[in-house]
XYZ file of C-alpha atoms in Angstrom:
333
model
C 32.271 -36.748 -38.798
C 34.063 -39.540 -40.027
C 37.333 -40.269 -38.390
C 39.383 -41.316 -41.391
C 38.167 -44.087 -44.664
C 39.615 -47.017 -43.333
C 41.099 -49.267 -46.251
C 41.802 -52.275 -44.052
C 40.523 -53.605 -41.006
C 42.953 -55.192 -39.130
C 42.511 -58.825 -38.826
C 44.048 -58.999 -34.923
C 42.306 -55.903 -34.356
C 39.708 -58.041 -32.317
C 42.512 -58.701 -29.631
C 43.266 -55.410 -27.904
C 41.975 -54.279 -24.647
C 38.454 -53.835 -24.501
C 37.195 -55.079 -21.424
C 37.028 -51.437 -19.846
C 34.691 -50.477 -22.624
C 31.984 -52.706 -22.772
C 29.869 -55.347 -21.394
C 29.461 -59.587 -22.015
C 25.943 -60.347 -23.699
C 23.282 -60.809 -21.216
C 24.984 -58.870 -18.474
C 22.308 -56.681 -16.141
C 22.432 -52.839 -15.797
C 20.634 -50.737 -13.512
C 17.753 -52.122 -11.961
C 17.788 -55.378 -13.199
C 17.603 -53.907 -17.147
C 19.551 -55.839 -19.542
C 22.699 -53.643 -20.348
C 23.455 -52.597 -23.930
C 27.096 -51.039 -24.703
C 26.894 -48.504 -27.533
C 30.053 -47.294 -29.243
C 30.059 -44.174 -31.409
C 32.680 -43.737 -34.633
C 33.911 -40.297 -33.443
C 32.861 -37.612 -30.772
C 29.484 -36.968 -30.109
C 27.349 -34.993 -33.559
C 24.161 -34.818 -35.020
C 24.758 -38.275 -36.542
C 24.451 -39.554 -33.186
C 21.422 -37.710 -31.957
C 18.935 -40.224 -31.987
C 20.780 -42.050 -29.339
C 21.304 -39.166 -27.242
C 17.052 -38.104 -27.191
C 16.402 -42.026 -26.788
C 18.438 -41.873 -23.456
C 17.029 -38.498 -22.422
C 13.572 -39.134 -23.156
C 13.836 -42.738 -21.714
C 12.827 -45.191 -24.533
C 15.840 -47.320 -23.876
C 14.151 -47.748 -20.262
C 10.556 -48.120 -21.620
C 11.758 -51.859 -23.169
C 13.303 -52.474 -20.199
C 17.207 -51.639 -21.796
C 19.963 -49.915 -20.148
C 22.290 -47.871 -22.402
C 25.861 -46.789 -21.960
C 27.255 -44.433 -25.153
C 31.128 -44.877 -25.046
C 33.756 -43.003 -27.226
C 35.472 -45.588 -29.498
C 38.982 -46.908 -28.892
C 42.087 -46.091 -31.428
C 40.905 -49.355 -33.092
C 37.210 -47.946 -33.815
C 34.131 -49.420 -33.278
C 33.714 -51.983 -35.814
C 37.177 -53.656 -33.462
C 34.578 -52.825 -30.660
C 31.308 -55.040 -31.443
C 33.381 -57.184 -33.154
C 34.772 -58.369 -29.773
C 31.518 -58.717 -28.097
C 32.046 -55.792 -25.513
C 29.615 -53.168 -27.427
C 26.399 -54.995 -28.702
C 25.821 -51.813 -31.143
C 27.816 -49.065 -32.458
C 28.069 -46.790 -35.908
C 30.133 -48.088 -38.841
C 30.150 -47.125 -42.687
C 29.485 -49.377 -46.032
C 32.635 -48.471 -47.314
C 34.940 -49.178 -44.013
C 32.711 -52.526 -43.308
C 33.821 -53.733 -46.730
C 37.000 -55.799 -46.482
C 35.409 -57.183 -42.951
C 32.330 -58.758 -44.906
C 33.881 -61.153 -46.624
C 36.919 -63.929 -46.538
C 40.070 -63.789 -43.829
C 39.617 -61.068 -41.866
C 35.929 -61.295 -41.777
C 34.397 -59.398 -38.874
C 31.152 -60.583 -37.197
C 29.230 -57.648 -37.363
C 26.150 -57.105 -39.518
C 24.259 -53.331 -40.432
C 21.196 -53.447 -38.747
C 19.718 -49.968 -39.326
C 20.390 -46.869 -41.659
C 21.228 -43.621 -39.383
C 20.725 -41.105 -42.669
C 19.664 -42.587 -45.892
C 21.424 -41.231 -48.530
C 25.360 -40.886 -49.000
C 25.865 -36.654 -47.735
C 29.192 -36.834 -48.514
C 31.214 -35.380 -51.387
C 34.338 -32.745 -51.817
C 34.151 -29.167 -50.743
C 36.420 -26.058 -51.751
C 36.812 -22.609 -51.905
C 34.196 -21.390 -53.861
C 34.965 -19.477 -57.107
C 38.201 -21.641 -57.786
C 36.930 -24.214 -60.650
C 36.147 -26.945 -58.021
C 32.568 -26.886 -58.038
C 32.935 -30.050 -60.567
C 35.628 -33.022 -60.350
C 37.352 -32.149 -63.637
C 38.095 -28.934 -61.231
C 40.291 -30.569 -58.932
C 43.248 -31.262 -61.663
C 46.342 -28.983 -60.442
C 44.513 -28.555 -57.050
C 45.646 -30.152 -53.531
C 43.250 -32.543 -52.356
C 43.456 -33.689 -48.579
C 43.802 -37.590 -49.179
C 43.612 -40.644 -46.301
C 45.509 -42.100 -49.117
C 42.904 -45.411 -48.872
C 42.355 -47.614 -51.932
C 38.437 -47.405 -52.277
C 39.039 -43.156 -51.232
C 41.357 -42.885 -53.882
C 39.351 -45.317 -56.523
C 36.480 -42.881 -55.707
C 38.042 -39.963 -56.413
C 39.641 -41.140 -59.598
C 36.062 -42.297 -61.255
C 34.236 -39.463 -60.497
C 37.154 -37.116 -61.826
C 37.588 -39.071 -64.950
C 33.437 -39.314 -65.117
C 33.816 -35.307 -65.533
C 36.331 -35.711 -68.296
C 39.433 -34.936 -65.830
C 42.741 -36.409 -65.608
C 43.249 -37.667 -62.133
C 47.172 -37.819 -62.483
C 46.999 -34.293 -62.429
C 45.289 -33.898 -58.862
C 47.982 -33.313 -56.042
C 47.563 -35.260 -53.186
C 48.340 -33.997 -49.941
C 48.126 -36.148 -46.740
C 45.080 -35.126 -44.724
C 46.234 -33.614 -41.521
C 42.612 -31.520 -41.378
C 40.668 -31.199 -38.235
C 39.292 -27.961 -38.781
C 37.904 -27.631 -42.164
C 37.223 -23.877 -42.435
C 40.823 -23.439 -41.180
C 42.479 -25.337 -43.519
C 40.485 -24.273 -46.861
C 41.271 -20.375 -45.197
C 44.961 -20.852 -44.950
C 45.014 -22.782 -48.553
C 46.812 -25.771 -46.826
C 44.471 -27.605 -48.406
C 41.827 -26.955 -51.787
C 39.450 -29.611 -51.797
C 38.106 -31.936 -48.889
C 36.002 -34.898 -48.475
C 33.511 -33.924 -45.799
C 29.923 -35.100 -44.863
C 27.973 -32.404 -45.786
C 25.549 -32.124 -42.666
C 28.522 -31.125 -40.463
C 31.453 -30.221 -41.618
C 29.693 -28.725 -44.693
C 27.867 -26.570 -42.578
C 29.982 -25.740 -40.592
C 31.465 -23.509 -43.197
C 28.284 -21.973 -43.617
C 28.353 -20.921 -40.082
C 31.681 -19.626 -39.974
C 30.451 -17.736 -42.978
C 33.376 -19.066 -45.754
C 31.752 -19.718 -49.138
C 32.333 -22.911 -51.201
C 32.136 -25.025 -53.940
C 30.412 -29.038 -53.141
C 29.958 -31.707 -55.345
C 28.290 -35.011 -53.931
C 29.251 -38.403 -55.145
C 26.273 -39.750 -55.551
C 25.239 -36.892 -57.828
C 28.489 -38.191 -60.207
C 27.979 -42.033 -59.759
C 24.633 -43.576 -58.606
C 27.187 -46.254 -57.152
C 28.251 -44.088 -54.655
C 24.959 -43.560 -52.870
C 25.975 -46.088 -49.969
C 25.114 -46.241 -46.399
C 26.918 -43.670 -44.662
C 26.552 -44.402 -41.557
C 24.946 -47.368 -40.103
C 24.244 -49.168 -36.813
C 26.184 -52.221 -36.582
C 25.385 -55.119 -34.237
C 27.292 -58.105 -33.152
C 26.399 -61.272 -34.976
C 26.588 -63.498 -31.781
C 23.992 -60.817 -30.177
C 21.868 -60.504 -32.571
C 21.692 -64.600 -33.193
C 20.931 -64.951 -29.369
C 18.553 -61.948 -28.141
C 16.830 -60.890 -31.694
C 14.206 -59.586 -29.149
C 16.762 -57.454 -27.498
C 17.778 -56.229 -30.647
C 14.206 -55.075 -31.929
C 13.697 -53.734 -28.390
C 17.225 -51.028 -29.005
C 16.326 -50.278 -32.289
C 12.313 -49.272 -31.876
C 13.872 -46.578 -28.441
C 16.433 -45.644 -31.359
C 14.100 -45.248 -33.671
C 11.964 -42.862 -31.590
C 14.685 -40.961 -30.914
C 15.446 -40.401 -34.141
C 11.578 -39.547 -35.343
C 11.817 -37.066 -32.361
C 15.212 -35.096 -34.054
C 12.963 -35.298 -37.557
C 9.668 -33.714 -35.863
C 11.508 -31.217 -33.583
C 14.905 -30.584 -34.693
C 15.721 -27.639 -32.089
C 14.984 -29.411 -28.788
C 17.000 -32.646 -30.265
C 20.275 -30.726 -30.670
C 19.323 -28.844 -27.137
C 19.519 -33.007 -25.836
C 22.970 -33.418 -28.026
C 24.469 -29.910 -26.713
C 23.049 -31.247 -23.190
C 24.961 -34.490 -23.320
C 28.327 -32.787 -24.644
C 28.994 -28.700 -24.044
C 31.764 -29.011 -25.728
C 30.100 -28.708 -28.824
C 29.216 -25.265 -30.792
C 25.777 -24.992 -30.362
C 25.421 -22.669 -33.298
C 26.953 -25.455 -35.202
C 24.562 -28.528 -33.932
C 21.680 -26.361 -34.199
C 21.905 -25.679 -38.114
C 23.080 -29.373 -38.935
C 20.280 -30.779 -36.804
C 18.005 -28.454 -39.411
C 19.611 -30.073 -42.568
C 19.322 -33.430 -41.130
C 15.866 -33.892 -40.046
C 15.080 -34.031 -43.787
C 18.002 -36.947 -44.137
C 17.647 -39.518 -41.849
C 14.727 -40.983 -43.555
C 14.274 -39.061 -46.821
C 12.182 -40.815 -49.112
C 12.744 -44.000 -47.488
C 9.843 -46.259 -45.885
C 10.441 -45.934 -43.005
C 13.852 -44.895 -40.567
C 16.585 -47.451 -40.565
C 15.474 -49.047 -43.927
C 18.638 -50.109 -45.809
C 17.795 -50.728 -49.483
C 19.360 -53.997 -50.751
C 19.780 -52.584 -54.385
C 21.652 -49.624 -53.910
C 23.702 -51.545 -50.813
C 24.448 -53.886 -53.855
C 25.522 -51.747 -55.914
C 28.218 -50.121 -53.954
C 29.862 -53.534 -53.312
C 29.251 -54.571 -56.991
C 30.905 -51.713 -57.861
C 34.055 -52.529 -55.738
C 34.085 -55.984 -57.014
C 34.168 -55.094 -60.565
C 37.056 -52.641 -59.538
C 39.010 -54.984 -58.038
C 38.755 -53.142 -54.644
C 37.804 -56.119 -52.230
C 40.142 -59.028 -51.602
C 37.307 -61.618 -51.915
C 34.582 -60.930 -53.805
C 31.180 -59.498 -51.828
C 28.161 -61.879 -52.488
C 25.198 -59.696 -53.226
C 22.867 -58.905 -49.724
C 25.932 -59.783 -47.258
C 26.411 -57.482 -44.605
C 23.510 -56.038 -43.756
C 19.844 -56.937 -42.148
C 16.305 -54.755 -42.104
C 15.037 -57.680 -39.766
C 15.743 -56.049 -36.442
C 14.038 -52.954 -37.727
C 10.455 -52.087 -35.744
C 7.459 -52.040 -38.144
């Protein structure tokens, strides 16, 4: 799902053309309704569902909102609602890090959890000793070769007792992760479980998954979030509330009736394997709340943890004050 783990944002990132992607705050959509620019992370998938049953069942129109999705540009959408043109769009903990804090400080803040806990971890052929980290030693791992990926993979190898000098790293050319664990290009993968996890299991391959957060309780961060543009959300906190109660809904909807949500998702974009959408819209409905209070809810102590966690590793290049980057006041009661 997720395009790549970005180690740095890039501070002039904020200067490319936009203008054909979004809309200025304030501007008015169809039939009078305030217009709200949306910008995913990747191609359309069940992390974006929500969004996709909000539109179809109109609850963006029912508080008076009117919606575009967009694809994201090369820079990503964090570059996106940054700028201004997007008002909302889906980042990650870990990529938002070096934009929270000091120079190249982006002016985006989380404003809603999409799934609660971190689904992501390393997958493999199954029966090859890779079912723990300490199994990955003399195996090729796919790497983005980013410093918090890499810092990651290290501590929850050496957690197991491994010796993470001994782990080949490969750059990550994969698209296709059944295709490249079947041709052994490749033996172990970070994926997010709820889609490219399953996708194995629908193309029938067996495997081997650990999840970090099952290694290090650190490593239960938000993966992935709604972002929202600090200057919008300063000046139309109304507006805000108003996207993220239709979002919400959508959301609840994909919990209560998983089926006809990825029927809406398949809808909006064909080009997707139904077979595939249907079976991670079934492992997700029990995900994007959990045991959380309520959808969207973004626990400060384990959103704190991650960062502290980066801080004491020397991963950010100023240090992350505790509760910075992030708000559960735009969420609907």
């Amino acid at each position: 799902m997720k395009k790549k783990i970005i180690a740095i944002l890039m501070a002039g990132c904020m200067t490319c053309s936009l203008a054909a992607c979004g809309s200025d705050e304030g501007e008015k959509g169809k039939e009078g309704k305030e217009k709200i620019t949306f910008v995913l992370d990747w191609t359309p998938n069940t992390n974006h569902t929500g969004l996709y049953v909000a539109q179809e069942k109109g609850y963006f129109e029912d508080e008076g909102l009117d919606v575009e999705i967009v694809q994201p540009p090369e820079d990503g959408a964090d570059a996106l609602v940054a700028s201004g043109k997007a008002q909302f769009g889906i980042s990650f903990q870990d990529t938002m890090a070096p934009g929270v804090t000091g120079e190249d400080m982006l002016p985006t803040t989380a404003v809603a959890a999409v799934v609660q806990h971190n689904t992501s971890g390393i997958i493999s052929r199954k029966g090859e000793g890779m079912d723990r980290p300490k199994g990955l030693e003399g195996k090729k791992y796919a790497t983005w070769d980013a410093p918090i990926e890499k810092a990651m993979m290290q501590n929850v190898v050496e957690a197991d007792g491994g010796d993470f000098s001994k782990v080949e790293l490969v750059p990550s050319t994969v698209t296709d992760e059944v295709s490249a664990l079947e041709s052994k290009s490749v033996d172990a993968i970070w994926v997010f479980y709820a889609w490219a996890g399953i996708a194995t299991e629908v193309a029938g391959l067996e495997t081997d998954y650990f999840a970090f957060r099952d290694v290090n309780p650190s490593f239960d961060y938000y993966t992935p979030v709604i972002i929202g543009n600090n200057e919008f959300l300063k000046n139309e906190p109304e507006t805000a509330k108003k996207f993220l109660s239709a979002v919400k809904k959508g959301y609840e909807d994909a919990i209560e009736n998983p089926k006809a949500a990825a029927e809406v998702l398949c809808e909006a974009s064909p080009e997707l394997d139904k077979d595939l959408v249907l079976a991670s819209q079934e492992y997700l409905k029990d995900q994007y709340v959990a045991d959380a209070k309520k959808w969207g809810y973004i626990d400060p102590d384990r959103w704190n943890r991650f960062y502290n966690w980066l801080n004491e590793n020397g991963l950010t290049e100023t240090e992350i004050p505790e509760n910075t980057g992030f708000s559960n006041d735009y969420l609907p009661e």
